[in-house]
JSON list of C-alpha atoms in Angstrom, two decimals:
[
{"chain": "A", "resi": 4, "resn": "UNK", "atom": "CA", "xyz": [-41.83, -6.85, 5.80]},
{"chain": "A", "resi": 5, "resn": "UNK", "atom": "CA", "xyz": [-38.42, -8.49, 5.94]},
{"chain": "A", "resi": 6, "resn": "UNK", "atom": "CA", "xyz": [-37.54, -11.54, 7.69]},
{"chain": "A", "resi": 7, "resn": "UNK", "atom": "CA", "xyz": [-34.23, -10.58, 8.63]},
{"chain": "A", "resi": 8, "resn": "UNK", "atom": "CA", "xyz": [-33.24, -8.65, 11.81]},
{"chain": "A", "resi": 9, "resn": "UNK", "atom": "CA", "xyz": [-30.06, -7.75, 13.37]},
{"chain": "A", "resi": 10, "resn": "UNK", "atom": "CA", "xyz": [-29.19, -6.14, 16.79]},
{"chain": "A", "resi": 11, "resn": "UNK", "atom": "CA", "xyz": [-25.33, -4.91, 17.10]},
{"chain": "A", "resi": 12, "resn": "UNK", "atom": "CA", "xyz": [-23.58, -5.96, 20.48]},
{"chain": "A", "resi": 13, "resn": "UNK", "atom": "CA", "xyz": [-21.08, -3.40, 21.96]},
{"chain": "A", "resi": 14, "resn": "UNK", "atom": "CA", "xyz": [-17.64, -4.22, 20.93]},
{"chain": "A", "resi": 15, "resn": "UNK", "atom": "CA", "xyz": [-15.54, -5.80, 23.53]},
{"chain": "A", "resi": 16, "resn": "UNK", "atom": "CA", "xyz": [-12.13, -4.51, 21.96]},
{"chain": "A", "resi": 17, "resn": "UNK", "atom": "CA", "xyz": [-11.29, -1.53, 19.64]},
{"chain": "A", "resi": 18, "resn": "UNK", "atom": "CA", "xyz": [-9.52, -3.05, 16.32]},
{"chain": "A", "resi": 19, "resn": "UNK", "atom": "CA", "xyz": [-9.32, 0.29, 14.96]},
{"chain": "A", "resi": 20, "resn": "UNK", "atom": "CA", "xyz": [-5.50, 0.56, 14.71]},
{"chain": "A", "resi": 21, "resn": "UNK", "atom": "CA", "xyz": [-4.51, -2.97, 15.56]},
{"chain": "A", "resi": 22, "resn": "UNK", "atom": "CA", "xyz": [-3.08, -3.97, 12.26]},
{"chain": "A", "resi": 23, "resn": "UNK", "atom": "CA", "xyz": [-1.49, -0.46, 11.32]},
{"chain": "A", "resi": 24, "resn": "UNK", "atom": "CA", "xyz": [2.27, -0.65, 10.53]},
{"chain": "A", "resi": 25, "resn": "UNK", "atom": "CA", "xyz": [4.26, 1.63, 12.08]},
{"chain": "A", "resi": 26, "resn": "UNK", "atom": "CA", "xyz": [6.36, 4.15, 10.99]},
{"chain": "A", "resi": 27, "resn": "UNK", "atom": "CA", "xyz": [9.70, 2.58, 9.71]},
{"chain": "A", "resi": 28, "resn": "UNK", "atom": "CA", "xyz": [11.42, 1.14, 6.79]},
{"chain": "A", "resi": 29, "resn": "UNK", "atom": "CA", "xyz": [10.45, -2.33, 5.37]},
{"chain": "A", "resi": 30, "resn": "UNK", "atom": "CA", "xyz": [11.62, -4.78, 2.81]},
{"chain": "A", "resi": 31, "resn": "UNK", "atom": "CA", "xyz": [8.62, -5.46, 0.92]},
{"chain": "A", "resi": 32, "resn": "UNK", "atom": "CA", "xyz": [7.21, -7.74, -2.05]},
{"chain": "A", "resi": 33, "resn": "UNK", "atom": "CA", "xyz": [4.49, -6.47, -4.59]},
{"chain": "A", "resi": 34, "resn": "UNK", "atom": "CA", "xyz": [2.14, -9.34, -4.12]},
{"chain": "A", "resi": 35, "resn": "UNK", "atom": "CA", "xyz": [-1.18, -7.73, -5.80]},
{"chain": "A", "resi": 36, "resn": "UNK", "atom": "CA", "xyz": [-1.97, -5.25, -8.31]},
{"chain": "A", "resi": 37, "resn": "UNK", "atom": "CA", "xyz": [-5.43, -3.89, -9.65]},
{"chain": "A", "resi": 38, "resn": "UNK", "atom": "CA", "xyz": [-6.43, -1.09, -12.17]},
{"chain": "A", "resi": 39, "resn": "UNK", "atom": "CA", "xyz": [-10.11, 0.07, -11.58]},
{"chain": "A", "resi": 40, "resn": "UNK", "atom": "CA", "xyz": [-12.31, 3.31, -11.96]},
{"chain": "A", "resi": 41, "resn": "UNK", "atom": "CA", "xyz": [-12.76, 5.02, -8.96]},
{"chain": "A", "resi": 42, "resn": "UNK", "atom": "CA", "xyz": [-16.51, 5.34, -7.45]},
{"chain": "A", "resi": 43, "resn": "UNK", "atom": "CA", "xyz": [-17.22, 8.95, -8.67]},
{"chain": "A", "resi": 44, "resn": "UNK", "atom": "CA", "xyz": [-16.08, 7.89, -12.22]},
{"chain": "A", "resi": 45, "resn": "UNK", "atom": "CA", "xyz": [-18.61, 4.76, -11.83]},
{"chain": "A", "resi": 46, "resn": "UNK", "atom": "CA", "xyz": [-21.46, 7.12, -10.53]},
{"chain": "A", "resi": 47, "resn": "UNK", "atom": "CA", "xyz": [-20.85, 9.82, -12.90]},
{"chain": "A", "resi": 48, "resn": "UNK", "atom": "CA", "xyz": [-17.72, 10.17, -15.37]},
{"chain": "A", "resi": 49, "resn": "UNK", "atom": "CA", "xyz": [-18.13, 14.18, -15.86]},
{"chain": "A", "resi": 50, "resn": "UNK", "atom": "CA", "xyz": [-18.16, 14.93, -12.12]},
{"chain": "A", "resi": 51, "resn": "UNK", "atom": "CA", "xyz": [-15.21, 16.37, -10.04]},
{"chain": "A", "resi": 52, "resn": "UNK", "atom": "CA", "xyz": [-13.00, 13.94, -8.86]},
{"chain": "A", "resi": 53, "resn": "UNK", "atom": "CA", "xyz": [-13.79, 11.28, -11.43]},
{"chain": "A", "resi": 54, "resn": "UNK", "atom": "CA", "xyz": [-10.79, 9.02, -12.43]},
{"chain": "A", "resi": 55, "resn": "UNK", "atom": "CA", "xyz": [-9.25, 5.85, -12.58]},
{"chain": "A", "resi": 56, "resn": "UNK", "atom": "CA", "xyz": [-6.40, 4.29, -10.08]},
{"chain": "A", "resi": 57, "resn": "UNK", "atom": "CA", "xyz": [-4.04, 1.50, -9.78]},
{"chain": "A", "resi": 58, "resn": "UNK", "atom": "CA", "xyz": [-3.64, -0.16, -6.63]},
{"chain": "A", "resi": 59, "resn": "UNK", "atom": "CA", "xyz": [-0.44, -1.82, -5.59]},
{"chain": "A", "resi": 60, "resn": "UNK", "atom": "CA", "xyz": [-0.43, -4.04, -2.46]},
{"chain": "A", "resi": 61, "resn": "UNK", "atom": "CA", "xyz": [3.14, -4.64, -0.74]},
{"chain": "A", "resi": 62, "resn": "UNK", "atom": "CA", "xyz": [3.69, -7.49, 1.58]},
{"chain": "A", "resi": 63, "resn": "UNK", "atom": "CA", "xyz": [6.28, -6.91, 4.61]},
{"chain": "A", "resi": 64, "resn": "UNK", "atom": "CA", "xyz": [8.74, -9.63, 4.30]},
{"chain": "A", "resi": 65, "resn": "UNK", "atom": "CA", "xyz": [11.14, -8.08, 6.94]},
{"chain": "A", "resi": 66, "resn": "UNK", "atom": "CA", "xyz": [11.99, -9.73, 9.94]},
{"chain": "A", "resi": 67, "resn": "UNK", "atom": "CA", "xyz": [10.01, -8.24, 12.89]},
{"chain": "A", "resi": 68, "resn": "UNK", "atom": "CA", "xyz": [6.49, -8.09, 14.02]},
{"chain": "A", "resi": 69, "resn": "UNK", "atom": "CA", "xyz": [5.05, -6.58, 11.06]},
{"chain": "A", "resi": 70, "resn": "UNK", "atom": "CA", "xyz": [6.26, -9.54, 8.76]},
{"chain": "A", "resi": 71, "resn": "UNK", "atom": "CA", "xyz": [3.41, -10.82, 6.55]},
{"chain": "A", "resi": 72, "resn": "UNK", "atom": "CA", "xyz": [1.60, -7.15, 7.15]},
{"chain": "A", "resi": 73, "resn": "UNK", "atom": "CA", "xyz": [-0.17, -5.67, 3.71]},
{"chain": "A", "resi": 74, "resn": "UNK", "atom": "CA", "xyz": [0.52, -1.91, 3.05]},
{"chain": "A", "resi": 75, "resn": "UNK", "atom": "CA", "xyz": [-1.58, -0.62, -0.10]},
{"chain": "A", "resi": 76, "resn": "UNK", "atom": "CA", "xyz": [-1.06, 2.46, -2.23]},
{"chain": "A", "resi": 77, "resn": "UNK", "atom": "CA", "xyz": [-3.36, 3.81, -4.67]},
{"chain": "A", "resi": 78, "resn": "UNK", "atom": "CA", "xyz": [-1.99, 5.99, -7.60]},
{"chain": "A", "resi": 79, "resn": "UNK", "atom": "CA", "xyz": [-4.58, 8.33, -9.04]},
{"chain": "A", "resi": 80, "resn": "UNK", "atom": "CA", "xyz": [-3.17, 7.91, -12.74]},
{"chain": "A", "resi": 81, "resn": "UNK", "atom": "CA", "xyz": [-6.52, 9.32, -14.41]},
{"chain": "A", "resi": 82, "resn": "UNK", "atom": "CA", "xyz": [-8.35, 12.17, -12.46]},
{"chain": "A", "resi": 83, "resn": "UNK", "atom": "CA", "xyz": [-10.20, 15.57, -13.14]},
{"chain": "A", "resi": 84, "resn": "UNK", "atom": "CA", "xyz": [-7.51, 17.29, -11.20]},
{"chain": "A", "resi": 85, "resn": "UNK", "atom": "CA", "xyz": [-4.08, 17.58, -13.07]},
{"chain": "A", "resi": 86, "resn": "UNK", "atom": "CA", "xyz": [-2.00, 17.75, -9.79]},
{"chain": "A", "resi": 87, "resn": "UNK", "atom": "CA", "xyz": [-3.43, 14.43, -8.47]},
{"chain": "A", "resi": 88, "resn": "UNK", "atom": "CA", "xyz": [-2.38, 12.68, -11.75]},
{"chain": "A", "resi": 89, "resn": "UNK", "atom": "CA", "xyz": [1.10, 14.44, -11.77]},
{"chain": "A", "resi": 90, "resn": "UNK", "atom": "CA", "xyz": [1.81, 13.39, -7.93]},
{"chain": "A", "resi": 91, "resn": "UNK", "atom": "CA", "xyz": [0.53, 9.78, -9.02]},
{"chain": "A", "resi": 92, "resn": "UNK", "atom": "CA", "xyz": [3.19, 9.80, -11.94]},
{"chain": "A", "resi": 93, "resn": "UNK", "atom": "CA", "xyz": [5.94, 11.04, -9.71]},
{"chain": "A", "resi": 94, "resn": "UNK", "atom": "CA", "xyz": [5.34, 8.25, -7.02]},
{"chain": "A", "resi": 95, "resn": "UNK", "atom": "CA", "xyz": [4.99, 5.43, -9.43]},
{"chain": "A", "resi": 96, "resn": "UNK", "atom": "CA", "xyz": [7.97, 6.50, -11.03]},
{"chain": "A", "resi": 97, "resn": "UNK", "atom": "CA", "xyz": [9.92, 6.44, -7.87]},
{"chain": "A", "resi": 98, "resn": "UNK", "atom": "CA", "xyz": [8.27, 2.89, -7.42]},
{"chain": "A", "resi": 99, "resn": "UNK", "atom": "CA", "xyz": [9.56, 1.91, -11.06]},
{"chain": "A", "resi": 100, "resn": "UNK", "atom": "CA", "xyz": [12.78, 3.09, -10.40]},
{"chain": "A", "resi": 101, "resn": "UNK", "atom": "CA", "xyz": [13.26, 1.17, -7.25]},
{"chain": "A", "resi": 102, "resn": "UNK", "atom": "CA", "xyz": [12.37, -2.05, -8.86]},
{"chain": "A", "resi": 103, "resn": "UNK", "atom": "CA", "xyz": [14.59, -1.31, -11.81]},
{"chain": "A", "resi": 104, "resn": "UNK", "atom": "CA", "xyz": [11.75, -1.08, -14.53]},
{"chain": "A", "resi": 105, "resn": "UNK", "atom": "CA", "xyz": [11.61, 1.93, -16.89]},
{"chain": "A", "resi": 106, "resn": "UNK", "atom": "CA", "xyz": [8.07, 1.02, -17.91]},
{"chain": "A", "resi": 107, "resn": "UNK", "atom": "CA", "xyz": [5.28, -1.46, -17.76]},
{"chain": "A", "resi": 108, "resn": "UNK", "atom": "CA", "xyz": [2.94, -2.47, -20.29]},
{"chain": "A", "resi": 109, "resn": "UNK", "atom": "CA", "xyz": [0.67, -4.52, -17.70]},
{"chain": "A", "resi": 110, "resn": "UNK", "atom": "CA", "xyz": [0.08, -3.66, -14.04]},
{"chain": "A", "resi": 111, "resn": "UNK", "atom": "CA", "xyz": [0.89, -7.53, -13.41]},
{"chain": "A", "resi": 112, "resn": "UNK", "atom": "CA", "xyz": [4.69, -7.15, -14.48]},
{"chain": "A", "resi": 113, "resn": "UNK", "atom": "CA", "xyz": [5.04, -5.36, -11.06]},
{"chain": "A", "resi": 114, "resn": "UNK", "atom": "CA", "xyz": [3.93, -8.68, -9.20]},
{"chain": "A", "resi": 115, "resn": "UNK", "atom": "CA", "xyz": [6.64, -10.25, -7.07]},
{"chain": "A", "resi": 116, "resn": "UNK", "atom": "CA", "xyz": [9.03, -7.25, -7.27]},
{"chain": "A", "resi": 117, "resn": "UNK", "atom": "CA", "xyz": [10.92, -6.56, -4.01]},
{"chain": "A", "resi": 118, "resn": "UNK", "atom": "CA", "xyz": [12.05, -3.05, -2.79]},
{"chain": "A", "resi": 119, "resn": "UNK", "atom": "CA", "xyz": [12.51, -0.92, 0.52]},
{"chain": "A", "resi": 120, "resn": "UNK", "atom": "CA", "xyz": [9.54, 1.11, 1.60]},
{"chain": "A", "resi": 121, "resn": "UNK", "atom": "CA", "xyz": [9.50, 3.90, 4.30]},
{"chain": "A", "resi": 122, "resn": "UNK", "atom": "CA", "xyz": [6.09, 4.50, 5.94]},
{"chain": "A", "resi": 123, "resn": "UNK", "atom": "CA", "xyz": [4.54, 7.16, 7.89]},
{"chain": "A", "resi": 124, "resn": "UNK", "atom": "CA", "xyz": [0.99, 6.92, 9.62]},
{"chain": "A", "resi": 125, "resn": "UNK", "atom": "CA", "xyz": [-1.26, 9.84, 8.83]},
{"chain": "A", "resi": 126, "resn": "UNK", "atom": "CA", "xyz": [-4.33, 9.38, 10.90]},
{"chain": "A", "resi": 127, "resn": "UNK", "atom": "CA", "xyz": [-5.94, 6.18, 9.62]},
{"chain": "A", "resi": 128, "resn": "UNK", "atom": "CA", "xyz": [-3.83, 5.79, 6.77]},
{"chain": "A", "resi": 129, "resn": "UNK", "atom": "CA", "xyz": [-0.41, 4.36, 6.20]},
{"chain": "A", "resi": 130, "resn": "UNK", "atom": "CA", "xyz": [1.47, 6.22, 3.76]},
{"chain": "A", "resi": 131, "resn": "UNK", "atom": "CA", "xyz": [4.42, 5.62, 1.82]},
{"chain": "A", "resi": 132, "resn": "UNK", "atom": "CA", "xyz": [6.90, 8.41, 1.62]},
{"chain": "A", "resi": 133, "resn": "UNK", "atom": "CA", "xyz": [9.75, 6.56, -0.19]},
{"chain": "A", "resi": 134, "resn": "UNK", "atom": "CA", "xyz": [10.56, 3.63, -2.45]},
{"chain": "A", "resi": 135, "resn": "UNK", "atom": "CA", "xyz": [14.22, 2.46, -2.40]},
{"chain": "A", "resi": 136, "resn": "UNK", "atom": "CA", "xyz": [16.07, -0.50, -4.48]},
{"chain": "A", "resi": 137, "resn": "UNK", "atom": "CA", "xyz": [17.17, -3.43, -2.04]},
{"chain": "A", "resi": 138, "resn": "UNK", "atom": "CA", "xyz": [20.69, -3.16, -1.59]},
{"chain": "A", "resi": 139, "resn": "UNK", "atom": "CA", "xyz": [22.79, -5.79, -3.48]},
{"chain": "A", "resi": 140, "resn": "UNK", "atom": "CA", "xyz": [24.52, -7.01, -0.66]},
{"chain": "A", "resi": 141, "resn": "UNK", "atom": "CA", "xyz": [21.29, -7.27, 1.51]},
{"chain": "A", "resi": 142, "resn": "UNK", "atom": "CA", "xyz": [20.61, -11.00, 1.44]},
{"chain": "A", "resi": 143, "resn": "UNK", "atom": "CA", "xyz": [18.32, -11.20, 4.66]},
{"chain": "A", "resi": 144, "resn": "UNK", "atom": "CA", "xyz": [15.19, -8.99, 5.09]},
{"chain": "A", "resi": 145, "resn": "UNK", "atom": "CA", "xyz": [15.62, -6.45, 7.75]},
{"chain": "A", "resi": 146, "resn": "UNK", "atom": "CA", "xyz": [13.42, -4.04, 9.37]},
{"chain": "A", "resi": 147, "resn": "UNK", "atom": "CA", "xyz": [13.58, -0.93, 11.24]},
{"chain": "A", "resi": 148, "resn": "UNK", "atom": "CA", "xyz": [10.76, 0.36, 13.22]},
{"chain": "A", "resi": 149, "resn": "UNK", "atom": "CA", "xyz": [9.96, 2.17, 16.19]},
{"chain": "A", "resi": 150, "resn": "UNK", "atom": "CA", "xyz": [7.57, -0.42, 17.36]},
{"chain": "A", "resi": 151, "resn": "UNK", "atom": "CA", "xyz": [9.80, -3.34, 16.67]},
{"chain": "A", "resi": 152, "resn": "UNK", "atom": "CA", "xyz": [10.22, -5.55, 20.00]},
{"chain": "A", "resi": 153, "resn": "UNK", "atom": "CA", "xyz": [11.16, -8.86, 18.50]},
{"chain": "A", "resi": 154, "resn": "UNK", "atom": "CA", "xyz": [13.58, -10.65, 20.81]},
{"chain": "A", "resi": 155, "resn": "UNK", "atom": "CA", "xyz": [17.16, -11.44, 18.83]},
{"chain": "A", "resi": 156, "resn": "UNK", "atom": "CA", "xyz": [17.63, -15.02, 17.57]},
{"chain": "A", "resi": 157, "resn": "UNK", "atom": "CA", "xyz": [20.48, -15.59, 19.94]}
]
């Protein structure tokens, strides 16, 4: 018999969408990368859907309410479905082009790179629709978002 028990309380506030980044374009910096097998491959490498992914975390550095929030994208670079791999390679190529890299040998080479991303909410997920280089003449991070209600600094 277990000596631990737990009784869940009713939640006071619904936090499900609280930290979701709204649709918009943001200046970001890559702060984390990780390469791993997906759960299906860990369970059984031969099953449909088994593969490996590269996770890239983007911290929003634009001025605005979302500054400091993180958006993550998972690139399924190895998968049993070739179309999934093609999409991952296409999107990862777009990311690399946006940060001025033709290739990388280690995923950590992406760290600290800055770029612009365009996000779109899809259910519970924030999808990155577009990767763009930071314009050369842009000295201060800026944000354009339909949810940005921060007061001007003057």
